[in-house]
CSV table of C-alpha atoms in Angstrom, one decimal:
chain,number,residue,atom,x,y,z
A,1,UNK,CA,-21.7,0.7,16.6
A,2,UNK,CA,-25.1,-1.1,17.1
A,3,UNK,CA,-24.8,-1.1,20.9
A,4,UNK,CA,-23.6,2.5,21.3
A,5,UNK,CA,-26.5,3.7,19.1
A,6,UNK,CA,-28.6,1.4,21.5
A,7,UNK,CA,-26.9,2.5,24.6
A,8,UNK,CA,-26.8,6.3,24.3
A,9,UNK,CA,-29.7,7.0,21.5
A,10,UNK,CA,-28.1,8.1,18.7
A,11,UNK,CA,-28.0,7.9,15.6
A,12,UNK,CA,-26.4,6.1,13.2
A,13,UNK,CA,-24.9,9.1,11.3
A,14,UNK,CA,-23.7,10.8,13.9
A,15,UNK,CA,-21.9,7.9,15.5
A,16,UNK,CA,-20.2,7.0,12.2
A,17,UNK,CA,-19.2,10.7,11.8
A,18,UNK,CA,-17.7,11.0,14.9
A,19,UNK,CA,-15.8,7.3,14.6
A,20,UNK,CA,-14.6,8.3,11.6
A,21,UNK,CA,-14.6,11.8,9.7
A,22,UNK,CA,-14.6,14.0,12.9
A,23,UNK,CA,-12.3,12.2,15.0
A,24,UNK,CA,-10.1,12.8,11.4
A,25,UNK,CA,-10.2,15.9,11.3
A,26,UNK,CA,-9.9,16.9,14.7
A,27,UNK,CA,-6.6,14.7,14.4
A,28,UNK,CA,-5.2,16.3,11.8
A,29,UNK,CA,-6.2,20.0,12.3
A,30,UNK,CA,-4.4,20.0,16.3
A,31,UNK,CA,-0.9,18.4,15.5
A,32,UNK,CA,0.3,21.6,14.0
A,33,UNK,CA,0.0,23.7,17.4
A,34,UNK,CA,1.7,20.5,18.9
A,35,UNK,CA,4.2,20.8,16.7
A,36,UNK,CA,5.4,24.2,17.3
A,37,UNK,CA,5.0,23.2,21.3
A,38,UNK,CA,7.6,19.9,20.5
A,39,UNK,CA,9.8,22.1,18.8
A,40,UNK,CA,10.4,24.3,21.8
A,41,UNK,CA,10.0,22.4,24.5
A,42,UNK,CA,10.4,19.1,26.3
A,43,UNK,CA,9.1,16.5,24.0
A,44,UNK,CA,9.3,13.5,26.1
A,45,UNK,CA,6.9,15.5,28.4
A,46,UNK,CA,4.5,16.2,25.6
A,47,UNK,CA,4.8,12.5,24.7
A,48,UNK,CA,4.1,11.0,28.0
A,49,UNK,CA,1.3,13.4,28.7
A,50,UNK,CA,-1.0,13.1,25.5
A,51,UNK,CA,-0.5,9.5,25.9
A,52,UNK,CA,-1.9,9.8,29.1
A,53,UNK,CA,-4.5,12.2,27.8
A,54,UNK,CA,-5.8,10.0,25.0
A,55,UNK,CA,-5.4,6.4,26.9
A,56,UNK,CA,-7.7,8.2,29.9
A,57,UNK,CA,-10.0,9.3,27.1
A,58,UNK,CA,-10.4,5.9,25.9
A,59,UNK,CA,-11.3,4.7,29.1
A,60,UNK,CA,-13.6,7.8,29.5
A,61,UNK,CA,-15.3,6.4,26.4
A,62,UNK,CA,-16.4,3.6,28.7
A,63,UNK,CA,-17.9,5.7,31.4
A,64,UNK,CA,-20.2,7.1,29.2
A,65,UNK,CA,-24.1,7.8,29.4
A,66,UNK,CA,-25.2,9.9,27.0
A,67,UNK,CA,-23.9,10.6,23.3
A,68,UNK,CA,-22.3,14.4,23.9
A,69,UNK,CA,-20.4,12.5,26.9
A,70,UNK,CA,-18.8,9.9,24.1
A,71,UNK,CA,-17.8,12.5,21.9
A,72,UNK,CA,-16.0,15.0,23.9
A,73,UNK,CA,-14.0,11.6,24.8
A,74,UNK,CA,-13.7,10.2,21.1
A,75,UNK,CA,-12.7,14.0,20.5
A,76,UNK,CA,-10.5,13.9,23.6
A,77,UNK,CA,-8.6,10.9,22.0
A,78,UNK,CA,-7.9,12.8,18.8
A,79,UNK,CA,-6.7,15.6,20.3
A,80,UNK,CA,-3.9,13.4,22.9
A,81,UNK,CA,-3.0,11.6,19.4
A,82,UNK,CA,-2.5,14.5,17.2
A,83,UNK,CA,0.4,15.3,19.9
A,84,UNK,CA,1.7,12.3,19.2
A,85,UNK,CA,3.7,12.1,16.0
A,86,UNK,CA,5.4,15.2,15.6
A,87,UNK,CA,6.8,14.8,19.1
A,88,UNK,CA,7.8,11.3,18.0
A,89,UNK,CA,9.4,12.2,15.0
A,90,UNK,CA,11.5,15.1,16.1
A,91,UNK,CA,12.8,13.2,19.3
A,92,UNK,CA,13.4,9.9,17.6
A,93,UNK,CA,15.5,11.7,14.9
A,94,UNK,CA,17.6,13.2,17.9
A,95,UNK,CA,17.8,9.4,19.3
A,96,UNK,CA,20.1,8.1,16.1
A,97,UNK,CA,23.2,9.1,14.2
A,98,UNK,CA,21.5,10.6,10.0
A,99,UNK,CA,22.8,7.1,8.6
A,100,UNK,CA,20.2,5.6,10.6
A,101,UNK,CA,17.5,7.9,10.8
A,102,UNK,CA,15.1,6.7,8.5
A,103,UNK,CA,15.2,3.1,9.7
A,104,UNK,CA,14.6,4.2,13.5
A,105,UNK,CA,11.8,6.4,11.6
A,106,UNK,CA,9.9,3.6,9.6
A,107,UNK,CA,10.6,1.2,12.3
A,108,UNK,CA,8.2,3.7,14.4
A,109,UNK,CA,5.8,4.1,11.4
A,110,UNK,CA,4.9,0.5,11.1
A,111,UNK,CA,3.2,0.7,14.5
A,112,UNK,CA,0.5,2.0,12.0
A,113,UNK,CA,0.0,-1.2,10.2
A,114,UNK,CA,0.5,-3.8,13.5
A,115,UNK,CA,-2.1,-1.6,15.3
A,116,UNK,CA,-4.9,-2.1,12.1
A,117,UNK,CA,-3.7,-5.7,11.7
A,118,UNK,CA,-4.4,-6.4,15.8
A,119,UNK,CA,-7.5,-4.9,15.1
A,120,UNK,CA,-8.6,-6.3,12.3
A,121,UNK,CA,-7.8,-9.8,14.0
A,122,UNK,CA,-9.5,-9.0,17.4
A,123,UNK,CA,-12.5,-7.0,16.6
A,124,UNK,CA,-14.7,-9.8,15.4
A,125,UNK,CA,-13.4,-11.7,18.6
A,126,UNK,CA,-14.6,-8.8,20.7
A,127,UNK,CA,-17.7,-7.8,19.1
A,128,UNK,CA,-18.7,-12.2,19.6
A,129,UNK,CA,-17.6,-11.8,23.4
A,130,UNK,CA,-19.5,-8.7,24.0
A,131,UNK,CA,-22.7,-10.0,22.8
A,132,UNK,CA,-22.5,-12.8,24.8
A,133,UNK,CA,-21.6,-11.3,28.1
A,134,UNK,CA,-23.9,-9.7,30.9
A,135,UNK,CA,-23.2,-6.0,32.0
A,136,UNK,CA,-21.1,-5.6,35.1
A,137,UNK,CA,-21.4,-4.1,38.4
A,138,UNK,CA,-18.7,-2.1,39.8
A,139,UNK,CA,-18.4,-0.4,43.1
A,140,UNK,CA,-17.9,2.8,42.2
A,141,UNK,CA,-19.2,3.3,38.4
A,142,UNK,CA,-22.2,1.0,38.6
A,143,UNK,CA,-23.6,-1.2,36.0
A,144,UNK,CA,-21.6,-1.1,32.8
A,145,UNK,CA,-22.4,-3.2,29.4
A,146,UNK,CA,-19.9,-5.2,27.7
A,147,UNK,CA,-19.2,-2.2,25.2
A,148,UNK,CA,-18.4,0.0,27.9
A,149,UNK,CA,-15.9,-2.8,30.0
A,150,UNK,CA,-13.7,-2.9,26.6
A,151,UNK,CA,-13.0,0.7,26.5
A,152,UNK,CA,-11.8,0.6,30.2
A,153,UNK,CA,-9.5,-2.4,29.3
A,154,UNK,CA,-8.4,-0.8,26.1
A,155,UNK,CA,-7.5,2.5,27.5
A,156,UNK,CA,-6.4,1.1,31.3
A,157,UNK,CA,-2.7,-0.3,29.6
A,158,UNK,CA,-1.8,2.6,27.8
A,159,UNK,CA,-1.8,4.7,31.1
A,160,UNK,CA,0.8,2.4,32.4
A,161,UNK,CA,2.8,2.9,29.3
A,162,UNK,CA,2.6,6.6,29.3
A,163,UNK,CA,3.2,6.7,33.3
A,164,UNK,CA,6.7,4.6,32.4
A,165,UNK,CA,7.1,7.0,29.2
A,166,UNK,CA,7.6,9.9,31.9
A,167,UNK,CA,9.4,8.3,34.3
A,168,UNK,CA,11.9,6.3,32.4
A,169,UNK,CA,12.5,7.9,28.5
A,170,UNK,CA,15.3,10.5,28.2
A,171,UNK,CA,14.8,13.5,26.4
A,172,UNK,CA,17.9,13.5,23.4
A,173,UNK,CA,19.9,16.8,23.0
A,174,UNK,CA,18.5,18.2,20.0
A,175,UNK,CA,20.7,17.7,17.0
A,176,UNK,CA,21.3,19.1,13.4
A,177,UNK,CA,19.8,22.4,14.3
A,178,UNK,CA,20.8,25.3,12.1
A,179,UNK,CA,18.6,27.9,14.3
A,180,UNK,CA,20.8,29.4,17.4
A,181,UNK,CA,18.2,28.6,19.9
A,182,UNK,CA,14.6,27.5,20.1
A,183,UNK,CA,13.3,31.1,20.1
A,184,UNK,CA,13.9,30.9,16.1
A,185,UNK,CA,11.6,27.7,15.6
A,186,UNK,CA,8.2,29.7,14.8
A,187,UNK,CA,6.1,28.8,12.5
A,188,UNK,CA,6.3,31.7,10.3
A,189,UNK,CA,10.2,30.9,9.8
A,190,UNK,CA,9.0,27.1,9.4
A,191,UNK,CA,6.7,28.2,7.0
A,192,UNK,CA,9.6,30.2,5.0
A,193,UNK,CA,11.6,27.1,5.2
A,194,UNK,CA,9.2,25.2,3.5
A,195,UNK,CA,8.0,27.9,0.7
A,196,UNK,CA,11.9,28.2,-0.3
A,197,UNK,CA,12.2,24.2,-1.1
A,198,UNK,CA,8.8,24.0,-2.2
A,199,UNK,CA,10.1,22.1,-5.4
A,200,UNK,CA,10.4,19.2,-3.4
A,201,UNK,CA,7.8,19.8,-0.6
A,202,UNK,CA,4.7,20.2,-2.8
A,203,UNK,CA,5.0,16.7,-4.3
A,204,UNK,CA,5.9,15.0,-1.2
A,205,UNK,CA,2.9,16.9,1.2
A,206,UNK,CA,0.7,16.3,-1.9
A,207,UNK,CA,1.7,13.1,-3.7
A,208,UNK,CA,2.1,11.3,-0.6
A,209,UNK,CA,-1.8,11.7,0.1
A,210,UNK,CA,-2.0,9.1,-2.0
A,211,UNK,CA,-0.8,6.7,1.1
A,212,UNK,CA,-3.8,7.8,3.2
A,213,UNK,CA,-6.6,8.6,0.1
A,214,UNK,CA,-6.1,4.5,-0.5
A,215,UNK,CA,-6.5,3.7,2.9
A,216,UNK,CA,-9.3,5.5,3.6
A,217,UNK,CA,-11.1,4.0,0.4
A,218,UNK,CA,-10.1,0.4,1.6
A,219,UNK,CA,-12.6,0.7,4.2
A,220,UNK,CA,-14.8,-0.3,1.4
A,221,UNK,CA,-12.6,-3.8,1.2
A,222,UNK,CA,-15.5,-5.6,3.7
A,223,UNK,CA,-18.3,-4.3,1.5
A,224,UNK,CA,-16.6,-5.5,-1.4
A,225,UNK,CA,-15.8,-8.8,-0.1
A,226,UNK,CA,-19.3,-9.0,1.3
A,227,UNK,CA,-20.9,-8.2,-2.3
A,228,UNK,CA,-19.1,-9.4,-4.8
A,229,UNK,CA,-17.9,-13.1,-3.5
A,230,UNK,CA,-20.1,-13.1,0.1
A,231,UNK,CA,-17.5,-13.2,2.4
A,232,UNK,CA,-18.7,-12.4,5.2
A,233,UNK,CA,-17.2,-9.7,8.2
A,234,UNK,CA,-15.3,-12.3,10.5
A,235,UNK,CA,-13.8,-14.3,7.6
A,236,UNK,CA,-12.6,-11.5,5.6
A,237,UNK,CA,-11.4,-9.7,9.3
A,238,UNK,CA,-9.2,-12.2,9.7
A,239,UNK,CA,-7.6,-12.6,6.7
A,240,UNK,CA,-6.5,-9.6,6.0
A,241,UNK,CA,-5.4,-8.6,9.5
A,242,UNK,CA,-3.0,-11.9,9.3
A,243,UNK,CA,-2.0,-9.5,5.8
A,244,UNK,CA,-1.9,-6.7,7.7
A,245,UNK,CA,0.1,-7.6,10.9
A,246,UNK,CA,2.9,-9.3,9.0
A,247,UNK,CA,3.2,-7.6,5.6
A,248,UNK,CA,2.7,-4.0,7.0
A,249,UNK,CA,5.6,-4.0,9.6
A,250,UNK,CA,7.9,-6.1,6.9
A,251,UNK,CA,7.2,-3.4,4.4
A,252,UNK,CA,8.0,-0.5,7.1
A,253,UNK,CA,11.5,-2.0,8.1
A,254,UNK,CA,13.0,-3.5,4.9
A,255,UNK,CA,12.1,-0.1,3.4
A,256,UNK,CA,13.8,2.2,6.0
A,257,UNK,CA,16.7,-0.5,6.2
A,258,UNK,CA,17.3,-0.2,2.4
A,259,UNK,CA,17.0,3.9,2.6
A,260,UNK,CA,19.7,3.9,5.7
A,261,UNK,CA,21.7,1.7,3.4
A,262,UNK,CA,21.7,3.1,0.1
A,263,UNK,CA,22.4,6.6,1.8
A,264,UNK,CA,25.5,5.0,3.7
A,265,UNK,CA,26.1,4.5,-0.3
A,266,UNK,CA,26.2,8.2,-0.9
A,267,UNK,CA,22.8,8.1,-2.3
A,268,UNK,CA,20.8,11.5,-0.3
A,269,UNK,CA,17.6,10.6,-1.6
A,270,UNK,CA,17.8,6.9,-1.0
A,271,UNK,CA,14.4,7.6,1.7
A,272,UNK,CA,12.7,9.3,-1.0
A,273,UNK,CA,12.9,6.8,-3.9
A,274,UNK,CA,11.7,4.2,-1.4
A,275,UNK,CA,8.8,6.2,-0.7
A,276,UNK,CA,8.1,6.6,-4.2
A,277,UNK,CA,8.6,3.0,-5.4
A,278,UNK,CA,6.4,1.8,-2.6
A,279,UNK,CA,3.9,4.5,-3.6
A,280,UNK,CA,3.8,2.8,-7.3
A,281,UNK,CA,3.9,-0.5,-6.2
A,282,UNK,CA,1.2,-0.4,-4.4
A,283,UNK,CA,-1.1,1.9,-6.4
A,284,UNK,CA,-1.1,-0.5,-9.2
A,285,UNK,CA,-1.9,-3.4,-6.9
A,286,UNK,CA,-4.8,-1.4,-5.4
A,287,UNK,CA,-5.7,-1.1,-8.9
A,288,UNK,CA,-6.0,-4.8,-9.3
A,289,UNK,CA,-6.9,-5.8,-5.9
A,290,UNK,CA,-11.0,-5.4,-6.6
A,291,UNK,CA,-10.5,-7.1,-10.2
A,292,UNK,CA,-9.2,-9.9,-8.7
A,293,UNK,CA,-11.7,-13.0,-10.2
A,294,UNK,CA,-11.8,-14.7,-6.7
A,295,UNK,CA,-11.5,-13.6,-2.6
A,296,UNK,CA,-8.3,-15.8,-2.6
A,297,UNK,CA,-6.7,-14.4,-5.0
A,298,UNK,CA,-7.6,-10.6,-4.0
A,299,UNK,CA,-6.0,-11.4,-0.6
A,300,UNK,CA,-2.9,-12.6,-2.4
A,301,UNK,CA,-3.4,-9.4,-4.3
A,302,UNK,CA,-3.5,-7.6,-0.7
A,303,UNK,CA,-0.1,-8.9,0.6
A,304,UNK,CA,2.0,-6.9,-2.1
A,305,UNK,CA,-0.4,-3.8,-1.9
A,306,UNK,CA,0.4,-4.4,2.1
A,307,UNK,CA,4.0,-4.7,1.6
A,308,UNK,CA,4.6,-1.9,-0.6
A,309,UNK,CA,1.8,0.0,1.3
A,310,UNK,CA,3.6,0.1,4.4
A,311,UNK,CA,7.1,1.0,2.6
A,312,UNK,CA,5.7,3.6,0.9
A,313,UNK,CA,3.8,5.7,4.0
A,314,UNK,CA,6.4,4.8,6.5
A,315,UNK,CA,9.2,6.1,4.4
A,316,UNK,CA,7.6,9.1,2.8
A,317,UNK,CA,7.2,10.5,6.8
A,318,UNK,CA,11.1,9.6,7.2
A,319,UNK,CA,11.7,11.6,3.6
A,320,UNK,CA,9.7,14.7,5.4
A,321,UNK,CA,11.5,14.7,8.5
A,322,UNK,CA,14.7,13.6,7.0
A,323,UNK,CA,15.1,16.7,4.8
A,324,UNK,CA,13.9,19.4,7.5
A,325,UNK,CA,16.7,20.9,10.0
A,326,UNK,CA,16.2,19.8,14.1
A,327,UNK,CA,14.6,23.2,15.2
A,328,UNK,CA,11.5,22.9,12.0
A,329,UNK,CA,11.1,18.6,12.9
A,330,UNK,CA,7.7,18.6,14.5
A,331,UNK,CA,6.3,21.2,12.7
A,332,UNK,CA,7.0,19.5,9.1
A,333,UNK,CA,6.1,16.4,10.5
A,334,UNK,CA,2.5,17.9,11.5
A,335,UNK,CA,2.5,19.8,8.7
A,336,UNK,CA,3.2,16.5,6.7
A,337,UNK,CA,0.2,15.0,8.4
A,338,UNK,CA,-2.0,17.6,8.0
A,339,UNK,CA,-1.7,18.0,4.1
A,340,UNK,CA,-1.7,13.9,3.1
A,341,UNK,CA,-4.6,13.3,5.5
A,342,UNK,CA,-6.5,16.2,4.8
A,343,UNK,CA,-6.8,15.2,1.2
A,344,UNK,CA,-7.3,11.3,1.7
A,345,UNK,CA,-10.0,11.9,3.9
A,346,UNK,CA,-11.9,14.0,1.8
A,347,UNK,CA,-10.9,12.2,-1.6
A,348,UNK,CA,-10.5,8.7,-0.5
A,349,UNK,CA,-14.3,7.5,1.2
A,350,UNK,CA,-16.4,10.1,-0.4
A,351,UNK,CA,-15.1,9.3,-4.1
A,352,UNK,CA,-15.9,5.6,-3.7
A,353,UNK,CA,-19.0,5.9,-2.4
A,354,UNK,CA,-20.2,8.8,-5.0
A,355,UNK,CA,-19.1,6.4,-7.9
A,356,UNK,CA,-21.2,3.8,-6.4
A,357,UNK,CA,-23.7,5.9,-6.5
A,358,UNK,CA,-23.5,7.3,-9.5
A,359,UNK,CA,-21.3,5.4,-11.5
A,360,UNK,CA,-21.7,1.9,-10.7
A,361,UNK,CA,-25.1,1.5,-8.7
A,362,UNK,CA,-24.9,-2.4,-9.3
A,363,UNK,CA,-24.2,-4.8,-6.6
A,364,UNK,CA,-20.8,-6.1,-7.4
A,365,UNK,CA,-20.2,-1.6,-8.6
A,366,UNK,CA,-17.8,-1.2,-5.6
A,367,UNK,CA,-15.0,-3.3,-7.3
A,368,UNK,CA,-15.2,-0.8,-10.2
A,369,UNK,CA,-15.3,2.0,-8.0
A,370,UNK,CA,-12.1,1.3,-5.9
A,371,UNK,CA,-10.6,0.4,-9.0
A,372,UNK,CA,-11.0,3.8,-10.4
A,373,UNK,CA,-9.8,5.6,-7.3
A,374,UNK,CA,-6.7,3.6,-7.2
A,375,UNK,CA,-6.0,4.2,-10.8
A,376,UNK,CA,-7.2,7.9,-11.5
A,377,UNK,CA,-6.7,9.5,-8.0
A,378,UNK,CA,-3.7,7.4,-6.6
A,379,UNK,CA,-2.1,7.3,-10.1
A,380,UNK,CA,-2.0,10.9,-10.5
A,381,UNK,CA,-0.7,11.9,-6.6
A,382,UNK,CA,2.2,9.0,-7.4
A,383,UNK,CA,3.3,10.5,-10.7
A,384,UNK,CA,3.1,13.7,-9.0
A,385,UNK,CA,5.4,12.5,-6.0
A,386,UNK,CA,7.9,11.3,-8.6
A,387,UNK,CA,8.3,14.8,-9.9
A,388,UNK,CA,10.3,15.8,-6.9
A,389,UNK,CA,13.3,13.8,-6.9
A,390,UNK,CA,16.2,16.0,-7.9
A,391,UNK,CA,15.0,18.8,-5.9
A,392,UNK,CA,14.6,16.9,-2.7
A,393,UNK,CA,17.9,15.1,-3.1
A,394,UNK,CA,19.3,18.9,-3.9
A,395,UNK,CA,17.3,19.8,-0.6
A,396,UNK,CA,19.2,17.3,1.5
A,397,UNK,CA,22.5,18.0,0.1
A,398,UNK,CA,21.9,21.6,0.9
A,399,UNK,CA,21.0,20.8,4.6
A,400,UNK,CA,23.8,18.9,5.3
A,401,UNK,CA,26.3,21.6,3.9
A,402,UNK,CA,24.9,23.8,5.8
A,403,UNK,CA,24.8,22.0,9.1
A,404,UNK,CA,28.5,21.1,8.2
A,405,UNK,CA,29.4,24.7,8.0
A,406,UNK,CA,27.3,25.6,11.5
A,407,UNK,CA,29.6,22.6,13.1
A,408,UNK,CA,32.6,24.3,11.4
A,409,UNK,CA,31.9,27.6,12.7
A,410,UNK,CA,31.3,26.6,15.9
């Protein structure tokens, strides 16, 4: 952050703001017209494309000379992302027989987890190798700093990928479709779908913002570390992306295996209760995570809020998409997106740092303060979420009687 404010002359604010809240919302707010695009037309296409979009954003970002330059890219990333998901979800779906739908699903959700825990691992590494290197000269683009040579190399690999994304993935037939033909997917009949089941929507869109409102107020874990045993940025980096990048992807898979299995069982809403224990598991861990009486023992603390972390978000998307007929797939899953994120961001930050503020102004106040998040605002999505049970698991029965009959009938 230091040596873009340096680089481009801007200010601190308005970096942080577009790192963070703007690049958010921009994310969010643009994966519902996406969705309606992947549930129409060729979503391997739509994959392969934003991915190109938002990898030659990223490299973009390291092009640039002045601040407006840097944020139509950072915005540029957001919007090639917010394509992303509900493209992924739909086709993915598609890809595998129901019984194993929401492994394949979580399995694809955990790239959520391994992505913060290779960041949290590298990005002290990075920021020590760019302040020791000179800027380069290139031929074409001139002299670049260190800050702008690791967006190029960041963003130059995923253009390969998304190049071999086009060339190579199949687009599925679209499956478990109860609309005649994509002309019916619109968003007002989505929309319908949604407000007739909205017994079991409303908790899961709502109490699953619980996932996101504690992730966004763990971006307070280095301050808290920092202030209330002095552990500094590198040494708390590293240990909880060693947390991150082997709890979060064990917590993703063993919970989507378990859902597939129980539902093989006969058990519809095997996705959902996974979703839901994770939820509770890991709100009460938050809970104790800044109460901890030592840094060791709050990163022990992390690896089963990690675990059940992971479990919980990754199968709460699979419960979403998993309940919602092929033609409305990419619209619930953006709409899913949308609704947790868009209440995380705005609750899970901005309530830490107001109790800080306000409530705790000590030091050592941010323990208190993430502790009261985790327990009033996480609490109270999660018993929410648990409110839905017998109506989603009536939801799902009801889809697949009615796909039965459609198969029937045809």
């Amino acid at each position: 952050i230091t040596c873009l404010e340096d680089a481009l002359a801007a200010q601190g604010a308005g970096v942080d703001l577009l790192m963070g809240f703007w690049f958010a919302v921009f994310y969010v707010t643009m994966g519902l017209p996406f969705g309606w695009l992947a549930d129409r037309y060729n979503r391997k296409t739509i994959v392969g494309l934003a991915m190109l979009f938002w990898c030659s954003m990223t490299a973009f970002c390291g092009l640039a000379k002045t601040f407006p330059q840097l944020a139509a890219a950072r915005l540029g990333i957001g919007l090639g992302e917010a394509a992303l998901s509900p493209s992924a979800n739909s086709i993915i779906a598609d890809y595998f027989p129901r019984e194993r739908q929401n492994a394949a699903l979580t399995f694809y959700n955990m790239g959520i987890s391994t992505g913060m825990g290779f960041a949290y691992l590298i990005g002290g590494l990075i920021v020590a190798w760019m302040a020791s290197q000179p800027p380069v000269e290139l031929p074409v683009f001139g002299r670049l700093e260190t800050w702008q040579v690791v967006f190029i190399v960041a963003g130059a690999p995923g253009i390969v990928v998304a190049l071999l994304v086009l060339l190579t993935v199949r687009e599925p037939l679209r499956r478990e479709r109860l609309a005649r033909d994509a002309s019916e997917a619109s968003l007002a009949r989505c929309l319908a779908f949604v407000k007739a089941r909205r017994r079991a929507f409303a908790p899961l869109l709502v109490g699953m913002a619980a996932s996101p409102l504690l992730g966004y107020a763990w971006q307070w874990l280095p301050t808290l570390f920092d202030r209330v045993w002095g552990w500094q940025a590198p040494q708390f980096s590293f240990a909880y992306g060693c947390v991150l990048l082997v709890c979060g992807p064990a917590g993703a898979i063993v919970g989507g295996v378990l859902a597939s299995r129980y539902y093989a069982r006969g058990v519809k809403d095997a996705v959902y209760r996974a979703a839901l224990a994770g939820m509770a598991i890991t709100t009460v861990c938050s809970l104790l995570v800044p109460l901890m009486p030592s840094p060791e023992w709050a990163v022990a603390m992390l690896v089963p809020a990690s675990i059940s972390g992971a479990t919980g978000a990754a199968c709460g998307a699979a419960a979403a998409v998993f309940m919602t007929p092929g033609e409305f797939r990419a619209q619930v899953a953006s709409l899913y997106i949308l609704t947790i994120n868009g209440i995380g961001l705005v609750l899970g930050p901005t309530s830490v740092g107001l109790f800080n503020d306000h409530l705790f102004p000590a030091a050592d106040g941010v323990r208190w303060s993430l502790a009261l998040v985790a327990a009033v605002a996480g609490g109270a999505l999660t018993l929410y979420l648990a409110t839905a049970r017998r109506p989603y698991r009536q939801a799902v029965e009801e889809l697949e009687a009615a796909q039965q009959q459609r198969t029937l009938g045809a």
